[in-house]
PDB file of C-alpha atoms in Angstrom:
ATOM      1  CA  MET A  14       0.000   0.000   0.000  1.00  0.00           C
ATOM      2  CA  PRO A  15       1.523   3.365  -0.998  1.00  0.00           C
ATOM      3  CA  ARG A  16       2.119   5.795   1.805  1.00  0.00           C
ATOM      4  CA  LEU A  17       3.293   9.355   1.995  1.00  0.00           C
ATOM      5  CA  SER A  18       6.335  10.307   3.988  1.00  0.00           C
ATOM      6  CA  ARG A  19       5.777  11.525   7.512  1.00  0.00           C
ATOM      7  CA  TYR A  20       7.490  14.744   6.436  1.00  0.00           C
ATOM      8  CA  LYS A  21       4.991  17.211   5.006  1.00  0.00           C
ATOM      9  CA  LEU A  22       5.795  18.649   1.591  1.00  0.00           C
ATOM     10  CA  SER A  23       4.832  22.181   0.635  1.00  0.00           C
ATOM     11  CA  SER A  24       2.395  22.738  -2.213  1.00  0.00           C
ATOM     12  CA  GLN A  25       5.228  24.269  -4.228  1.00  0.00           C
ATOM     13  CA  HIS A  26       7.405  21.186  -3.738  1.00  0.00           C
ATOM     14  CA  ILE A  27       4.551  18.881  -4.757  1.00  0.00           C
ATOM     15  CA  ASP A  28       3.996  20.978  -7.902  1.00  0.00           C
ATOM     16  CA  GLU A  29       7.725  20.757  -8.716  1.00  0.00           C
ATOM     17  CA  LEU A  30       7.679  16.973  -8.306  1.00  0.00           C
ATOM     18  CA  GLY A  31       4.635  16.719 -10.566  1.00  0.00           C
ATOM     19  CA  GLY A  32       6.412  18.853 -13.140  1.00  0.00           C
ATOM     20  CA  ARG A  33       9.420  16.540 -13.056  1.00  0.00           C
ATOM     21  CA  ILE A  34       7.184  13.534 -13.723  1.00  0.00           C
ATOM     22  CA  VAL A  35       5.593  15.320 -16.681  1.00  0.00           C
ATOM     23  CA  ASP A  36       8.997  16.405 -18.031  1.00  0.00           C
ATOM     24  CA  ALA A  37      10.346  12.855 -17.773  1.00  0.00           C
ATOM     25  CA  ALA A  38       7.262  11.392 -19.467  1.00  0.00           C
ATOM     26  CA  LEU A  39       7.586  13.907 -22.319  1.00  0.00           C
ATOM     27  CA  LEU A  40      11.104  12.641 -23.036  1.00  0.00           C
ATOM     28  CA  VAL A  41       9.707   9.208 -23.905  1.00  0.00           C
ATOM     29  CA  ARG A  42       9.153   8.896 -27.640  1.00  0.00           C
ATOM     30  CA  ASP A  43       6.734   5.990 -27.978  1.00  0.00           C
ATOM     31  CA  ARG A  44       3.973   4.064 -26.234  1.00  0.00           C
ATOM     32  CA  GLU A  45       6.214   1.110 -25.348  1.00  0.00           C
ATOM     33  CA  GLY A  46       8.757   3.430 -23.741  1.00  0.00           C
ATOM     34  CA  LEU A  47       6.031   5.195 -21.788  1.00  0.00           C
ATOM     35  CA  THR A  48       4.688   1.851 -20.591  1.00  0.00           C
ATOM     36  CA  LEU A  49       8.157   0.864 -19.369  1.00  0.00           C
ATOM     37  CA  PHE A  50       8.578   4.263 -17.706  1.00  0.00           C
ATOM     38  CA  PHE A  51       5.361   3.937 -15.711  1.00  0.00           C
ATOM     39  CA  ASN A  52       6.007   0.273 -14.892  1.00  0.00           C
ATOM     40  CA  ASP A  53       9.357   1.282 -13.394  1.00  0.00           C
ATOM     41  CA  LEU A  54       7.901   4.303 -11.619  1.00  0.00           C
ATOM     42  CA  LEU A  55       4.636   2.971 -10.177  1.00  0.00           C
ATOM     43  CA  THR A  56       3.654  -0.063  -8.144  1.00  0.00           C
ATOM     44  CA  PHE A  57       0.703  -2.232  -9.198  1.00  0.00           C
ATOM     45  CA  THR A  58      -1.489  -0.531  -6.578  1.00  0.00           C
ATOM     46  CA  GLU A  59      -0.435   2.953  -7.680  1.00  0.00           C
ATOM     47  CA  LYS A  60      -1.218   2.110 -11.317  1.00  0.00           C
ATOM     48  CA  ALA A  61      -4.658   0.818 -10.307  1.00  0.00           C
ATOM     49  CA  MET A  62      -5.360   3.929  -8.232  1.00  0.00           C
ATOM     50  CA  LEU A  63      -4.198   6.246 -11.017  1.00  0.00           C
ATOM     51  CA  GLY A  64      -6.270   4.370 -13.596  1.00  0.00           C
ATOM     52  CA  LYS A  65      -9.398   4.677 -11.460  1.00  0.00           C
ATOM     53  CA  ARG A  66      -8.810   8.398 -10.945  1.00  0.00           C
ATOM     54  CA  MET A  67      -8.378   8.894 -14.674  1.00  0.00           C
ATOM     55  CA  LEU A  68     -11.693   7.153 -15.355  1.00  0.00           C
ATOM     56  CA  ILE A  69     -13.568   9.682 -13.228  1.00  0.00           C
ATOM     57  CA  ALA A  70     -11.574  12.761 -14.296  1.00  0.00           C
TER      58      ALA A  70
END
């Protein structure tokens, strides 16, 4: 189960981290590469949670 650190991050820091994820994903040139990127980055549970959130967004 994914958990956040006990150390609170500022909103600015969270935005910067999100930007880094987007920047890294934009460097990937094809679908297979993007799949590998997210498989390396996310756990099974995180992928399921993200997929569910995307369905309702």
